[in-house]
Amino acid sequence: MAVFIIFRDILGEKEDKSPRRPRIFRDRSEVLDTLTDGELIERYRFPRHVILYLIEEVKDLIQPKTWRSHSIPAHIQVLTCLRFLAKGDYLSEVADLHGISKASASVIIQRVVEAICQTLKNINFPTSTEERRKVKAHFYKIAGFPGVVGAIDGTQIPIQGMSSDYEPLYICRKGYHSINVQAVVNPDLRFTNAVCKFPGATHDAYILQSSSLPNVVSSLENGGWLVGDSGYPLKEWLMTALTNPRTEQEERYNRAHCKTRNVIERAFGVLKARFR
């Protein structure tokens, strides 16, 4: 008992003497007021007016309900998320740049991404006759391929590795963990459809079959088709390249098909260059 009392007194004495750790409020510089549009694009991939638009769209979902304890405002949260998506930096680096803690940055990125997915409904397949007419005309100007309403393909998006019974499903043909994302784009490189829920080892044809896209395209008024690579099956609404062209007409078809389908490759390239 005497030993216990001695140790208790020693520990108590240390606790009394140790000063309370002071709270540190870091500098949260207002980059939207100090940086030019070019500098904002370099750092956050968007100009000022687009960043302000995103802030306005998601602020009701991410804005703190109180200013107690020096809470993080909505615009700092959006900037933190955009910086991480743009650069792929370490969380600690992103947090330091915006005057917040690493733990806060981790929570904020997930929160803002969910808010953007919930509010920003900008991926829409052309539904009206007039929209589809314009898309077909624009595609036709590329290489003379008529009736095209979209170019389709899949791309591997790397993810952090895992260790579970499902791990082999996420290892793509290139040997790393990924998500196989299927997308459709229009001639302006804008995404009109996206499926982002299948692991990297899933075949492109299976993703297409499991999506709602076949029903959407096959039931279009006045018809129309997608153009895709050899990873997809030939359908009445999906045109693929000929494997062994034998005539001049077939060669021309393949050239027109390749030039028309190239928009999806360029769209993926722009996306991955902008958001690491």
Short mmCIF file of C-alpha atoms in Angstrom, two decimals:
data_model
loop_
_atom_site.label_atom_id
_atom_site.label_comp_id
_atom_site.label_asym_id
_atom_site.label_seq_id
_atom_site.Cartn_x
_atom_site.Cartn_y
_atom_site.Cartn_z
CA MET A 1 0.00 0.00 0.00
CA ALA A 2 2.85 2.36 0.82
CA VAL A 3 4.41 1.76 -2.60
CA PHE A 4 1.10 2.48 -4.29
CA ILE A 5 0.73 5.76 -2.42
CA ILE A 6 4.26 6.81 -3.36
CA PHE A 7 3.69 6.14 -7.07
CA ARG A 8 0.32 7.87 -6.91
CA ASP A 9 1.90 10.95 -5.40
CA ILE A 10 4.68 10.97 -8.02
CA LEU A 11 2.23 10.64 -10.90
CA GLY A 12 -0.05 13.22 -9.40
CA GLU A 13 2.82 15.62 -8.98
CA LYS A 14 3.82 15.18 -12.64
CA GLU A 15 0.28 15.74 -13.81
CA ASP A 16 0.03 18.94 -11.79
CA LYS A 17 3.30 20.31 -13.14
CA SER A 18 2.75 19.48 -16.81
CA PRO A 19 1.22 22.50 -18.58
CA ARG A 20 -1.92 22.08 -20.63
CA ARG A 21 -1.18 21.91 -24.33
CA PRO A 22 -2.32 25.17 -25.93
CA ARG A 23 -4.68 25.08 -28.88
CA ILE A 24 -3.10 26.21 -32.12
CA PHE A 25 -5.21 27.93 -34.76
CA ARG A 26 -3.32 27.87 -38.03
CA ASP A 27 -3.41 30.58 -40.65
CA ARG A 28 -6.11 29.93 -43.24
CA SER A 29 -5.14 32.22 -46.05
CA GLU A 30 -7.89 33.31 -48.45
CA VAL A 31 -6.47 32.03 -51.74
CA LEU A 32 -9.61 32.98 -53.62
CA ASP A 33 -8.81 36.63 -52.89
CA THR A 34 -5.08 36.47 -53.61
CA LEU A 35 -4.56 34.07 -56.54
CA THR A 36 -5.33 34.71 -60.19
CA ASP A 37 -7.48 32.37 -62.28
CA GLY A 38 -4.35 30.88 -63.84
CA GLU A 39 -2.83 30.18 -60.43
CA LEU A 40 -6.09 28.67 -59.18
CA ILE A 41 -6.27 26.37 -62.22
CA GLU A 42 -2.68 25.31 -61.61
CA ARG A 43 -3.37 24.47 -57.97
CA TYR A 44 -7.05 23.47 -57.93
CA ARG A 45 -7.80 22.73 -61.64
CA PHE A 46 -10.66 25.26 -61.77
CA PRO A 47 -10.94 29.05 -62.18
CA ARG A 48 -12.44 31.23 -59.46
CA HIS A 49 -16.01 31.32 -60.77
CA VAL A 50 -16.22 27.50 -60.98
CA ILE A 51 -14.84 27.07 -57.45
CA LEU A 52 -17.36 29.60 -56.15
CA TYR A 53 -20.11 27.73 -57.98
CA LEU A 54 -19.09 24.44 -56.33
CA ILE A 55 -18.98 26.11 -52.91
CA GLU A 56 -22.48 27.49 -53.41
CA GLU A 57 -23.79 24.09 -54.51
CA VAL A 58 -22.47 22.07 -51.56
CA LYS A 59 -22.25 24.57 -48.72
CA ASP A 60 -25.59 23.56 -47.19
CA LEU A 61 -24.31 19.98 -46.80
CA ILE A 62 -20.82 20.78 -45.49
CA GLN A 63 -21.13 24.17 -43.78
CA PRO A 64 -20.62 23.80 -40.00
CA LYS A 65 -23.75 24.54 -38.00
CA THR A 66 -21.80 26.62 -35.50
CA TRP A 67 -18.67 28.77 -35.42
CA ARG A 68 -17.70 27.40 -32.04
CA SER A 69 -14.17 26.00 -31.67
CA HIS A 70 -12.94 27.78 -34.80
CA SER A 71 -14.83 25.44 -37.18
CA ILE A 72 -13.69 25.05 -40.79
CA PRO A 73 -15.76 27.12 -43.27
CA ALA A 74 -17.22 25.63 -46.44
CA HIS A 75 -14.83 27.30 -48.87
CA ILE A 76 -11.76 25.93 -47.04
CA GLN A 77 -13.31 22.45 -47.16
CA VAL A 78 -13.94 22.65 -50.92
CA LEU A 79 -10.43 23.97 -51.59
CA THR A 80 -8.91 21.20 -49.48
CA CYS A 81 -10.82 18.54 -51.42
CA LEU A 82 -10.01 20.02 -54.83
CA ARG A 83 -6.32 20.28 -53.98
CA PHE A 84 -6.18 16.63 -52.94
CA LEU A 85 -8.04 15.47 -56.06
CA ALA A 86 -5.92 17.65 -58.33
CA LYS A 87 -2.48 16.81 -57.00
CA GLY A 88 -2.82 13.51 -55.16
CA ASP A 89 -0.65 14.95 -52.37
CA TYR A 90 -0.22 13.48 -48.93
CA LEU A 91 -3.00 14.47 -46.53
CA SER A 92 -0.49 16.16 -44.25
CA GLU A 93 0.69 18.42 -47.09
CA VAL A 94 -2.86 19.32 -48.13
CA ALA A 95 -3.81 20.02 -44.52
CA ASP A 96 -0.80 22.28 -43.91
CA LEU A 97 -1.55 24.31 -47.05
CA HIS A 98 -5.04 25.15 -45.79
CA GLY A 99 -4.32 25.58 -42.08
CA ILE A 100 -6.14 22.49 -40.82
CA SER A 101 -5.15 19.21 -39.21
CA LYS A 102 -4.50 15.98 -41.08
CA ALA A 103 -7.47 14.32 -39.37
CA SER A 104 -9.76 17.16 -40.43
CA ALA A 105 -8.52 16.95 -44.02
CA SER A 106 -9.31 13.22 -44.14
CA VAL A 107 -12.89 13.82 -42.98
CA ILE A 108 -13.37 16.86 -45.20
CA ILE A 109 -12.33 15.16 -48.45
CA GLN A 110 -14.85 12.37 -47.98
CA ARG A 111 -17.56 14.84 -46.95
CA VAL A 112 -17.07 17.17 -49.90
CA VAL A 113 -16.88 14.35 -52.46
CA GLU A 114 -20.17 12.93 -51.18
CA ALA A 115 -21.76 16.39 -51.27
CA ILE A 116 -20.62 16.98 -54.86
CA CYS A 117 -21.96 13.58 -55.97
CA GLN A 118 -25.27 14.35 -54.27
CA THR A 119 -25.80 17.84 -55.67
CA LEU A 120 -23.94 18.10 -58.99
CA LYS A 121 -26.13 16.32 -61.57
CA ASN A 122 -24.09 17.14 -64.67
CA ILE A 123 -23.73 13.65 -66.22
CA ASN A 124 -26.85 13.20 -68.32
CA PHE A 125 -27.46 11.10 -71.42
CA PRO A 126 -29.15 13.12 -74.21
CA THR A 127 -32.85 12.42 -73.84
CA SER A 128 -34.56 14.93 -76.11
CA THR A 129 -34.74 14.53 -79.87
CA GLU A 130 -33.08 17.90 -80.43
CA GLU A 131 -30.14 17.04 -78.13
CA ARG A 132 -29.54 13.73 -79.90
CA ARG A 133 -29.78 15.42 -83.31
CA LYS A 134 -27.01 17.86 -82.36
CA VAL A 135 -24.83 15.06 -80.95
CA LYS A 136 -25.25 12.96 -84.10
CA ALA A 137 -24.42 15.92 -86.33
CA HIS A 138 -21.31 16.75 -84.30
CA PHE A 139 -20.10 13.13 -84.38
CA TYR A 140 -20.74 13.00 -88.14
CA LYS A 141 -18.40 15.96 -88.67
CA ILE A 142 -15.49 14.00 -87.13
CA ALA A 143 -15.24 11.23 -89.74
CA GLY A 144 -18.56 10.90 -91.53
CA PHE A 145 -19.91 8.20 -89.17
CA PRO A 146 -23.71 8.66 -89.02
CA GLY A 147 -26.16 8.08 -86.16
CA VAL A 148 -23.65 8.07 -83.28
CA VAL A 149 -24.99 9.24 -79.89
CA GLY A 150 -21.90 8.42 -77.82
CA ALA A 151 -18.51 6.74 -77.62
CA ILE A 152 -18.09 4.09 -74.92
CA ASP A 153 -15.07 2.55 -73.21
CA GLY A 154 -13.71 1.52 -69.84
CA THR A 155 -10.67 2.74 -67.93
CA GLN A 156 -8.82 1.50 -64.88
CA ILE A 157 -8.75 3.88 -61.91
CA PRO A 158 -6.02 2.81 -59.43
CA ILE A 159 -7.04 2.39 -55.79
CA GLN A 160 -5.17 1.55 -52.61
CA GLY A 161 -4.37 -2.14 -52.26
CA MET A 162 -6.28 -4.43 -49.95
CA SER A 163 -5.96 -7.83 -48.31
CA SER A 164 -9.16 -9.84 -48.25
CA ASP A 165 -10.91 -12.69 -50.01
CA TYR A 166 -12.09 -10.20 -52.65
CA GLU A 167 -8.61 -8.87 -53.46
CA PRO A 168 -8.18 -10.87 -56.74
CA LEU A 169 -11.33 -9.19 -58.11
CA TYR A 170 -9.67 -5.78 -57.87
CA ILE A 171 -6.41 -6.68 -59.63
CA CYS A 172 -6.75 -5.56 -63.24
CA ARG A 173 -5.01 -7.04 -66.26
CA LYS A 174 -2.17 -4.54 -65.77
CA GLY A 175 -1.37 -5.99 -62.38
CA TYR A 176 -2.54 -3.33 -59.90
CA HIS A 177 -5.64 -2.76 -57.76
CA SER A 178 -8.26 -0.68 -59.51
CA ILE A 179 -11.88 0.10 -60.28
CA ASN A 180 -12.99 -0.50 -63.87
CA VAL A 181 -15.01 2.59 -64.82
CA GLN A 182 -17.29 2.52 -67.85
CA ALA A 183 -18.13 5.86 -69.46
CA VAL A 184 -19.87 7.36 -72.48
CA VAL A 185 -18.88 10.75 -73.87
CA ASN A 186 -20.17 13.14 -76.51
CA PRO A 187 -18.02 14.88 -79.17
CA ASP A 188 -17.21 17.72 -76.73
CA LEU A 189 -15.50 15.20 -74.38
CA ARG A 190 -18.32 15.60 -71.87
CA PHE A 191 -19.37 12.52 -69.95
CA THR A 192 -23.01 11.55 -70.51
CA ASN A 193 -23.02 8.23 -68.64
CA ALA A 194 -20.74 6.59 -66.07
CA VAL A 195 -20.69 3.31 -64.13
CA CYS A 196 -18.13 3.31 -61.31
CA LYS A 197 -18.91 0.31 -59.10
CA PHE A 198 -17.13 -2.71 -60.62
CA PRO A 199 -13.71 -4.05 -59.55
CA GLY A 200 -10.73 -3.90 -61.88
CA ALA A 201 -10.83 -7.52 -63.02
CA THR A 202 -14.39 -7.18 -64.39
CA HIS A 203 -14.63 -7.38 -68.18
CA ASP A 204 -15.95 -4.36 -70.08
CA ALA A 205 -18.68 -6.40 -71.74
CA TYR A 206 -20.01 -7.60 -68.38
CA ILE A 207 -20.16 -4.06 -67.02
CA LEU A 208 -22.13 -2.93 -70.08
CA GLN A 209 -24.54 -5.85 -69.78
CA SER A 210 -25.10 -5.14 -66.07
CA SER A 211 -25.78 -1.44 -66.59
CA SER A 212 -28.97 0.31 -67.71
CA LEU A 213 -27.28 1.60 -70.88
CA PRO A 214 -28.48 -1.19 -73.23
CA ASN A 215 -32.12 -0.43 -72.42
CA VAL A 216 -31.58 3.32 -72.77
CA VAL A 217 -29.83 3.23 -76.16
CA SER A 218 -31.90 0.44 -77.73
CA SER A 219 -35.14 2.31 -77.02
CA LEU A 220 -34.07 5.72 -78.38
CA GLU A 221 -36.59 7.43 -80.62
CA ASN A 222 -35.27 7.72 -84.19
CA GLY A 223 -32.49 5.27 -83.33
CA GLY A 224 -28.82 5.84 -82.75
CA TRP A 225 -25.85 3.79 -81.59
CA LEU A 226 -22.71 3.83 -79.54
CA VAL A 227 -19.22 3.15 -80.89
CA GLY A 228 -16.89 0.93 -78.86
CA ASP A 229 -13.73 -1.13 -79.18
CA SER A 230 -13.34 -4.89 -79.59
CA GLY A 231 -13.93 -5.42 -75.87
CA TYR A 232 -17.65 -5.02 -76.53
CA PRO A 233 -19.99 -7.29 -78.51
CA LEU A 234 -21.57 -6.11 -81.75
CA LYS A 235 -25.17 -5.03 -81.18
CA GLU A 236 -27.86 -3.25 -83.18
CA TRP A 237 -27.16 -0.20 -81.00
CA LEU A 238 -23.39 -0.75 -80.53
CA MET A 239 -20.95 -0.59 -83.44
CA THR A 240 -17.48 -2.13 -83.13
CA ALA A 241 -14.54 -2.23 -85.52
CA LEU A 242 -14.09 -5.08 -88.00
CA THR A 243 -11.39 -7.51 -86.93
CA ASN A 244 -10.18 -8.46 -90.41
CA PRO A 245 -11.29 -5.89 -93.00
CA ARG A 246 -11.00 -7.23 -96.54
CA THR A 247 -12.43 -4.55 -98.79
CA GLU A 248 -11.86 -0.83 -99.25
CA GLN A 249 -15.31 -0.16 -97.80
CA GLU A 250 -14.46 -2.10 -94.66
CA GLU A 251 -11.16 -0.23 -94.36
CA ARG A 252 -12.98 3.09 -94.60
CA TYR A 253 -15.49 1.92 -92.01
CA ASN A 254 -12.69 1.04 -89.59
CA ARG A 255 -10.93 4.37 -90.12
CA ALA A 256 -14.14 6.32 -89.53
CA HIS A 257 -14.95 4.18 -86.51
CA CYS A 258 -11.48 4.70 -85.01
CA LYS A 259 -11.56 8.49 -85.46
CA THR A 260 -15.07 8.73 -84.04
CA ARG A 261 -14.33 6.52 -81.02
CA ASN A 262 -11.14 8.45 -80.26
CA VAL A 263 -13.12 11.03 -78.29
CA ILE A 264 -13.51 8.64 -75.35
CA GLU A 265 -9.75 8.07 -75.19
CA ARG A 266 -9.13 11.81 -75.22
CA ALA A 267 -11.77 12.36 -72.53
CA PHE A 268 -10.10 9.83 -70.22
CA GLY A 269 -6.73 11.45 -70.92
CA VAL A 270 -8.02 14.92 -70.00
CA LEU A 271 -9.72 13.59 -66.86
CA LYS A 272 -6.63 11.77 -65.58
CA ALA A 273 -4.33 14.68 -66.40
CA ARG A 274 -6.56 17.09 -64.46
CA PHE A 275 -7.25 14.90 -61.42
CA ARG A 276 -4.30 12.73 -60.43
#
